[in-house]
Structure formats: C-alpha cells, structure tokens
C-alpha cells in the first residue's frame, strides 16, 4: 500500500513484516561493513588471522621440524578468530531480535519526514536527522545513526514491501533524504 505525501511528488512506502532472526543478524553485519569502527574491527581480525597463518607457516617449515604445541596454538587461534568474525554478529543480532520478536507484526511507513514503526507495544518515529545514513543488502535496507560506530540502527526488510516497484520507491525516498554508505 502506498500513501501520497502531501505537498510532494514522493509516495510513502509501507512495509508489513514479522521480525526474523536473519534480519537482525543481517543488519548487524551490514553495519560492520558500512561503519568505520566495524571495518576497523574486521580489519584487526583479518590482520591477526594473517599473523596466525604466518606463525603456522613458520612453525611447519622450521628447520628443526614443526612443534606440536606451536601448531595447536596457531590452529586454535585461527579457529577463534574465524569464529569471532562469524559469532559476534550472530550474538548481537540475537540480542536485537529478542526485543523485536515479542512484538508480532510490524507496520512501517517511510516518507519524506522519516520512518514510523508500529507494533504491538512499540510506536517509534525516526526523523531523517536521527538516521542520516543507510546501506543496502540483498534482503534489507539498514539505516544508521551519524556517529562513526552506527550505534543507532533500524532495518527495513525488503520482503515486507508490497509490490515489485516498492523497493525502488523506498530506495528513492532514502536517496532523497539520507546518504548511502
């Protein structure tokens, strides 16, 4: 369903959806890719993994032969680093999902003023100044606060948009009011 926005040529876009865990986890992962602090965290994990791989290589190719303790340590460190890269967004997404899962169906209206979310116990309005940036994934539009950490976050699942042109209309509203990152 769309609503005409008084005084503009833009139409509002309405979404209706039930929150699922994949939305929350996807939003946290998108935030990590779109914010400087998230990219820094991912970069530090990648550099640590490279050091662990280097240490493993040096251990395995040592002239005195590989040491079991060094090999086990390097492999455990690699598993931990890869696990952190996968596990942390999943845990953060689970925490976020717990808040939304109890609310039942969400109805969201996005227009030139901002985003309005309605559910059983929540009635929230975000004006564009509160969430001045967004990023897009295959399944979500993820709106972010202006701080470098993207502490404030809202997500709009594409599956909740009615009609095939709805995602394009929503993208046009977002592009007209906030910055894509």
mmCIF file of C-alpha atoms in Angstrom:
data_model
loop_
_atom_site.group_PDB
_atom_site.id
_atom_site.type_symbol
_atom_site.label_atom_id
_atom_site.label_comp_id
_atom_site.label_asym_id
_atom_site.label_seq_id
_atom_site.Cartn_x
_atom_site.Cartn_y
_atom_site.Cartn_z
ATOM 1 C CA UNK A 1 0.000 0.000 0.000
ATOM 2 C CA UNK A 2 1.255 3.476 -0.750
ATOM 3 C CA UNK A 3 0.149 6.820 0.513
ATOM 4 C CA UNK A 4 0.561 10.135 -1.258
ATOM 5 C CA UNK A 5 2.691 12.530 0.701
ATOM 6 C CA UNK A 6 1.020 15.945 0.846
ATOM 7 C CA UNK A 7 2.970 18.660 -0.912
ATOM 8 C CA UNK A 8 5.472 16.360 -2.660
ATOM 9 C CA UNK A 9 5.603 14.052 -5.630
ATOM 10 C CA UNK A 10 7.011 11.259 -3.450
ATOM 11 C CA UNK A 11 4.816 8.475 -2.226
ATOM 12 C CA UNK A 12 5.177 6.875 1.158
ATOM 13 C CA UNK A 13 6.194 3.235 1.197
ATOM 14 C CA UNK A 14 4.574 0.872 3.651
ATOM 15 C CA UNK A 15 6.144 -2.336 4.905
ATOM 16 C CA UNK A 16 4.476 -5.097 6.877
ATOM 17 C CA UNK A 17 6.548 -7.947 8.248
ATOM 18 C CA UNK A 18 7.160 -10.347 11.105
ATOM 19 C CA UNK A 19 10.681 -9.937 12.528
ATOM 20 C CA UNK A 20 13.028 -12.889 11.979
ATOM 21 C CA UNK A 21 16.494 -13.533 13.387
ATOM 22 C CA UNK A 22 18.137 -13.311 9.951
ATOM 23 C CA UNK A 23 17.038 -9.654 9.679
ATOM 24 C CA UNK A 24 18.748 -8.664 12.920
ATOM 25 C CA UNK A 25 21.933 -10.597 12.148
ATOM 26 C CA UNK A 26 21.986 -9.191 8.606
ATOM 27 C CA UNK A 27 21.593 -5.654 9.948
ATOM 28 C CA UNK A 28 24.485 -6.088 12.389
ATOM 29 C CA UNK A 29 26.702 -7.497 9.614
ATOM 30 C CA UNK A 30 25.750 -4.644 7.268
ATOM 31 C CA UNK A 31 26.569 -2.113 9.990
ATOM 32 C CA UNK A 32 30.007 -3.730 10.435
ATOM 33 C CA UNK A 33 30.706 -3.314 6.713
ATOM 34 C CA UNK A 34 29.325 0.232 6.496
ATOM 35 C CA UNK A 35 30.845 1.939 9.552
ATOM 36 C CA UNK A 36 34.486 2.879 10.176
ATOM 37 C CA UNK A 37 34.538 1.088 13.532
ATOM 38 C CA UNK A 38 33.034 -2.051 12.009
ATOM 39 C CA UNK A 39 35.582 -2.047 9.200
ATOM 40 C CA UNK A 40 38.354 -1.497 11.760
ATOM 41 C CA UNK A 41 37.139 -4.475 13.798
ATOM 42 C CA UNK A 42 37.023 -6.668 10.679
ATOM 43 C CA UNK A 43 40.470 -5.423 9.636
ATOM 44 C CA UNK A 44 42.013 -6.192 13.030
ATOM 45 C CA UNK A 45 40.587 -9.725 12.899
ATOM 46 C CA UNK A 46 41.970 -10.196 9.355
ATOM 47 C CA UNK A 47 45.437 -8.937 10.329
ATOM 48 C CA UNK A 48 45.500 -11.199 13.389
ATOM 49 C CA UNK A 49 44.476 -14.142 11.192
ATOM 50 C CA UNK A 50 47.313 -13.330 8.770
ATOM 51 C CA UNK A 51 49.808 -13.251 11.636
ATOM 52 C CA UNK A 52 48.486 -16.584 12.895
ATOM 53 C CA UNK A 53 48.796 -18.072 9.388
ATOM 54 C CA UNK A 54 52.342 -16.713 9.132
ATOM 55 C CA UNK A 55 53.271 -18.192 12.502
ATOM 56 C CA UNK A 56 51.746 -21.528 11.464
ATOM 57 C CA UNK A 57 53.726 -21.478 8.213
ATOM 58 C CA UNK A 58 56.964 -20.666 10.033
ATOM 59 C CA UNK A 59 56.274 -23.410 12.561
ATOM 60 C CA UNK A 60 55.525 -26.008 9.874
ATOM 61 C CA UNK A 61 58.587 -25.104 7.772
ATOM 62 C CA UNK A 62 61.098 -24.729 10.623
ATOM 63 C CA UNK A 63 64.431 -26.466 10.008
ATOM 64 C CA UNK A 64 64.048 -28.323 13.317
ATOM 65 C CA UNK A 65 60.609 -29.584 12.275
ATOM 66 C CA UNK A 66 57.161 -28.472 13.382
ATOM 67 C CA UNK A 67 56.423 -28.229 17.075
ATOM 68 C CA UNK A 68 53.116 -29.747 18.130
ATOM 69 C CA UNK A 69 52.404 -27.043 20.696
ATOM 70 C CA UNK A 70 53.017 -24.238 18.186
ATOM 71 C CA UNK A 71 50.848 -25.919 15.565
ATOM 72 C CA UNK A 72 47.992 -26.463 18.007
ATOM 73 C CA UNK A 73 48.249 -22.868 19.265
ATOM 74 C CA UNK A 74 48.189 -21.362 15.747
ATOM 75 C CA UNK A 75 45.278 -23.546 14.636
ATOM 76 C CA UNK A 76 43.315 -22.733 17.812
ATOM 77 C CA UNK A 77 43.960 -19.021 17.283
ATOM 78 C CA UNK A 78 42.775 -19.219 13.669
ATOM 79 C CA UNK A 79 39.608 -21.064 14.676
ATOM 80 C CA UNK A 80 38.952 -18.466 17.393
ATOM 81 C CA UNK A 81 39.454 -15.528 15.005
ATOM 82 C CA UNK A 82 37.216 -17.005 12.315
ATOM 83 C CA UNK A 83 34.667 -17.895 14.992
ATOM 84 C CA UNK A 84 34.678 -14.338 16.338
ATOM 85 C CA UNK A 85 34.093 -12.983 12.845
ATOM 86 C CA UNK A 86 31.028 -15.227 12.500
ATOM 87 C CA UNK A 87 29.866 -15.445 16.114
ATOM 88 C CA UNK A 88 29.874 -11.819 17.288
ATOM 89 C CA UNK A 89 27.348 -10.510 14.705
ATOM 90 C CA UNK A 90 25.187 -13.553 15.382
ATOM 91 C CA UNK A 91 25.132 -12.905 19.133
ATOM 92 C CA UNK A 92 24.463 -9.187 18.685
ATOM 93 C CA UNK A 93 21.708 -9.993 16.196
ATOM 94 C CA UNK A 94 20.123 -12.440 18.656
ATOM 95 C CA UNK A 95 20.057 -9.765 21.349
ATOM 96 C CA UNK A 96 18.415 -7.297 18.978
ATOM 97 C CA UNK A 97 15.941 -9.905 17.758
ATOM 98 C CA UNK A 98 14.793 -10.697 21.307
ATOM 99 C CA UNK A 99 13.385 -7.177 21.590
ATOM 100 C CA UNK A 100 11.510 -7.340 18.295
ATOM 101 C CA UNK A 101 10.392 -10.993 18.332
ATOM 102 C CA UNK A 102 7.845 -10.413 21.098
ATOM 103 C CA UNK A 103 6.157 -7.598 19.189
ATOM 104 C CA UNK A 104 4.398 -9.609 16.500
ATOM 105 C CA UNK A 105 3.857 -7.986 13.114
ATOM 106 C CA UNK A 106 5.456 -4.629 12.335
ATOM 107 C CA UNK A 107 3.938 -1.933 10.159
ATOM 108 C CA UNK A 108 6.411 0.668 8.905
ATOM 109 C CA UNK A 109 5.747 3.808 6.896
ATOM 110 C CA UNK A 110 8.661 5.566 5.200
ATOM 111 C CA UNK A 111 8.145 9.010 3.677
ATOM 112 C CA UNK A 112 9.813 12.400 3.278
ATOM 113 C CA UNK A 113 9.627 13.007 7.055
ATOM 114 C CA UNK A 114 11.257 9.801 8.197
ATOM 115 C CA UNK A 115 10.401 6.286 9.352
ATOM 116 C CA UNK A 116 7.457 5.361 11.568
ATOM 117 C CA UNK A 117 7.342 1.863 13.070
ATOM 118 C CA UNK A 118 4.303 0.354 14.745
ATOM 119 C CA UNK A 119 3.913 -2.963 16.533
ATOM 120 C CA UNK A 120 2.004 -4.332 19.488
ATOM 121 C CA UNK A 121 3.914 -2.325 22.142
ATOM 122 C CA UNK A 122 6.179 -0.057 20.086
ATOM 123 C CA UNK A 123 5.382 3.190 18.323
ATOM 124 C CA UNK A 124 8.618 4.798 17.131
ATOM 125 C CA UNK A 125 9.345 7.690 14.804
ATOM 126 C CA UNK A 126 12.794 8.322 13.384
ATOM 127 C CA UNK A 127 13.249 11.642 11.637
ATOM 128 C CA UNK A 128 15.961 11.634 8.997
ATOM 129 C CA UNK A 129 18.371 13.525 11.263
ATOM 130 C CA UNK A 130 18.436 10.566 13.668
ATOM 131 C CA UNK A 131 19.376 8.061 10.947
ATOM 132 C CA UNK A 132 21.171 10.085 8.261
ATOM 133 C CA UNK A 133 22.890 7.147 6.517
ATOM 134 C CA UNK A 134 21.870 3.823 5.052
ATOM 135 C CA UNK A 135 23.281 0.760 3.387
ATOM 136 C CA UNK A 136 21.523 -1.919 1.400
ATOM 137 C CA UNK A 137 21.892 -5.683 1.332
ATOM 138 C CA UNK A 138 20.083 -8.250 -0.781
ATOM 139 C CA UNK A 139 17.375 -8.533 1.886
ATOM 140 C CA UNK A 140 17.452 -5.289 3.895
ATOM 141 C CA UNK A 141 17.735 -1.548 3.950
ATOM 142 C CA UNK A 142 19.767 -0.746 7.074
ATOM 143 C CA UNK A 143 19.508 2.811 8.437
ATOM 144 C CA UNK A 144 22.354 4.064 10.634
ATOM 145 C CA UNK A 145 22.938 6.938 13.034
ATOM 146 C CA UNK A 146 25.525 9.546 12.115
ATOM 147 C CA UNK A 147 28.200 8.531 14.651
ATOM 148 C CA UNK A 148 31.208 6.543 13.443
ATOM 149 C CA UNK A 149 30.022 3.411 15.259
ATOM 150 C CA UNK A 150 26.496 3.355 13.830
ATOM 151 C CA UNK A 151 25.084 2.868 17.330
ATOM 152 C CA UNK A 152 21.562 3.762 16.218
ATOM 153 C CA UNK A 153 20.217 1.257 13.738
ATOM 154 C CA UNK A 154 16.901 0.439 12.100
ATOM 155 C CA UNK A 155 16.311 -2.109 9.381
ATOM 156 C CA UNK A 156 13.641 -2.467 6.747
ATOM 157 C CA UNK A 157 13.240 -5.990 5.330
ATOM 158 C CA UNK A 158 12.577 -5.936 1.600
ATOM 159 C CA UNK A 159 10.175 -8.870 1.943
ATOM 160 C CA UNK A 160 7.809 -6.522 3.814
ATOM 161 C CA UNK A 161 7.391 -4.167 0.865
ATOM 162 C CA UNK A 162 4.197 -4.584 -1.126
ATOM 163 C CA UNK A 163 4.543 -4.669 -4.895
ATOM 164 C CA UNK A 164 7.512 -5.162 -7.198
ATOM 165 C CA UNK A 165 8.344 -1.444 -7.522
ATOM 166 C CA UNK A 166 8.227 -0.836 -3.770
ATOM 167 C CA UNK A 167 11.957 -1.380 -3.212
ATOM 168 C CA UNK A 168 12.785 1.137 -5.931
ATOM 169 C CA UNK A 169 10.387 3.699 -4.418
ATOM 170 C CA UNK A 170 11.858 3.111 -0.954
ATOM 171 C CA UNK A 171 15.398 3.475 -2.312
ATOM 172 C CA UNK A 172 14.374 6.752 -3.989
ATOM 173 C CA UNK A 173 12.963 8.104 -0.705
ATOM 174 C CA UNK A 174 16.123 7.110 1.152
ATOM 175 C CA UNK A 175 18.408 8.574 -1.531
ATOM 176 C CA UNK A 176 16.408 11.813 -1.447
ATOM 177 C CA UNK A 177 16.686 12.237 2.314
ATOM 178 C CA UNK A 178 19.808 10.479 3.606
ATOM 179 C CA UNK A 179 23.240 9.332 2.398
ATOM 180 C CA UNK A 180 24.030 5.866 1.105
ATOM 181 C CA UNK A 181 27.226 4.376 2.578
#
